[in-house]
Coordinates of C-alpha atoms in Angstrom, one line a residue:
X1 CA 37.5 -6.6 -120.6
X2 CA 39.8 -9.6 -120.1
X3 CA 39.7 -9.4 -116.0
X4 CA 35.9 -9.0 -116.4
X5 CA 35.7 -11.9 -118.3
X6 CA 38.1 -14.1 -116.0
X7 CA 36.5 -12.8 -112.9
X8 CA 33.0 -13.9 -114.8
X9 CA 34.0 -17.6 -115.4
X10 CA 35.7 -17.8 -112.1
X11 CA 32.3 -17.0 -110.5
X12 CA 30.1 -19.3 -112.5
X13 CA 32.5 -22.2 -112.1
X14 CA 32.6 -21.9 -108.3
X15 CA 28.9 -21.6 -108.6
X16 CA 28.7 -24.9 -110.6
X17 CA 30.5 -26.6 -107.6
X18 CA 28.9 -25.0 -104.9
X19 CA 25.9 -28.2 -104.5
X20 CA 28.8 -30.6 -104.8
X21 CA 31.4 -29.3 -102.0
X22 CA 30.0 -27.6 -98.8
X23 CA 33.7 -26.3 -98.1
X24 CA 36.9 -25.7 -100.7
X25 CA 40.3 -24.7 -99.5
X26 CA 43.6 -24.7 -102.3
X27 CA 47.0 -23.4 -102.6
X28 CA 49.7 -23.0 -104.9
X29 CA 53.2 -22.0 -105.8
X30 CA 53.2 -18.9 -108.5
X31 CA 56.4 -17.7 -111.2
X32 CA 56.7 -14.6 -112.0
X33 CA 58.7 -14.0 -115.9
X34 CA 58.7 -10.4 -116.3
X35 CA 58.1 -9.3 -119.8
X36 CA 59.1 -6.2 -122.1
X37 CA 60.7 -3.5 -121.2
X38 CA 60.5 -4.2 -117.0
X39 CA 61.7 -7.6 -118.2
X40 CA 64.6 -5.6 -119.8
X41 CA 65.3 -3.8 -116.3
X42 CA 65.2 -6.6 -114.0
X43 CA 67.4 -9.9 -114.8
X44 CA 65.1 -12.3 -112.1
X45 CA 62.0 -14.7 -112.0
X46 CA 59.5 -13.9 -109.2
X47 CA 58.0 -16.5 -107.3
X48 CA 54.6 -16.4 -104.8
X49 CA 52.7 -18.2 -102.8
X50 CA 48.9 -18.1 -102.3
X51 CA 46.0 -19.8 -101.0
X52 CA 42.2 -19.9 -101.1
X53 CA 39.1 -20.7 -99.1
X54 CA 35.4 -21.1 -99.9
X55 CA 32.4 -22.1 -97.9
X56 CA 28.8 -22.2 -98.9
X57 CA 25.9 -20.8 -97.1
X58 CA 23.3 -23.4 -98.1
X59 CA 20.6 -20.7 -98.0
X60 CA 17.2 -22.5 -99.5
X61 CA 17.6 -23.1 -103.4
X62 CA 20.5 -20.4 -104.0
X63 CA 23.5 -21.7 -102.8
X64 CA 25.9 -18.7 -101.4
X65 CA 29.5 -18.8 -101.1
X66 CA 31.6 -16.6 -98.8
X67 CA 35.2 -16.7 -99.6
X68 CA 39.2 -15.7 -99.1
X69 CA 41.8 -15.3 -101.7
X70 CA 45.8 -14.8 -100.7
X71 CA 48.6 -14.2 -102.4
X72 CA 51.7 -13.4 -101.7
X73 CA 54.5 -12.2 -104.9
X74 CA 58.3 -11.4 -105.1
X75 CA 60.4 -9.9 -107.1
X76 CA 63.4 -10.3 -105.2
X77 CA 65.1 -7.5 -102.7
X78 CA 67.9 -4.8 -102.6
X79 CA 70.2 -3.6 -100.3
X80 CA 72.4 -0.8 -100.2
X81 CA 74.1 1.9 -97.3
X82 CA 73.0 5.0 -97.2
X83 CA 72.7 7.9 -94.6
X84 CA 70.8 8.3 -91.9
X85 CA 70.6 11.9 -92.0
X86 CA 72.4 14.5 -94.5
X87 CA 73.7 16.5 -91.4
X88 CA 75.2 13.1 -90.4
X89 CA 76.1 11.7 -93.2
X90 CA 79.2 9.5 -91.1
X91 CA 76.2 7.7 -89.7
X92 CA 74.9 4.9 -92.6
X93 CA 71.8 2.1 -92.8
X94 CA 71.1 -0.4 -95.0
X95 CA 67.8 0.4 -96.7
X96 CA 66.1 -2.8 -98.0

């Protein structure tokens, strides 16, 4: 009900500014605090990027807009060695 509701005011606003601005682009840096028990099992803050473009179709009293959403979240990475094969186990990767 709560993404239904965001996605529903997200809509109407760009809606609301579609006569205004013919084209909209935007960006923005995102942090990540995770909560609970995955909060619990991870000690980091995960950051993002992510970016958005709109243009309007000025079709004849209903203005239109076609748009792009991006983003782009991490959590942070892991490495460790482990084998490449179990018949082989001399011969190690790092797995990422």
């Amino acid at each position: 009900m709560k993404i239904r509701g965001i996605i529903i005011a997200t809509l109407l606003a760009l809606g609301s500014a579609a006569p205004a601005f013919a084209q909209m682009f935007g960006g923005g840096f995102t942090l990540g605090f995770p909560q609970d028990e995955f909060g619990e099992s991870l000690d980091r803050i995960g950051w993002g990027l992510g970016g958005e473009a709109l243009y309007v179709v000025d079709y004849p009293n209903v203005p239109v807009g076609l748009g792009v959403d991006f983003n782009y979240f991490q959590l942070g990475t892991e490495t460790r060695r482990e084998p490449f094969s179990y018949t082989i186990p001399d011969l190690t990767v790092d797995v990422t």
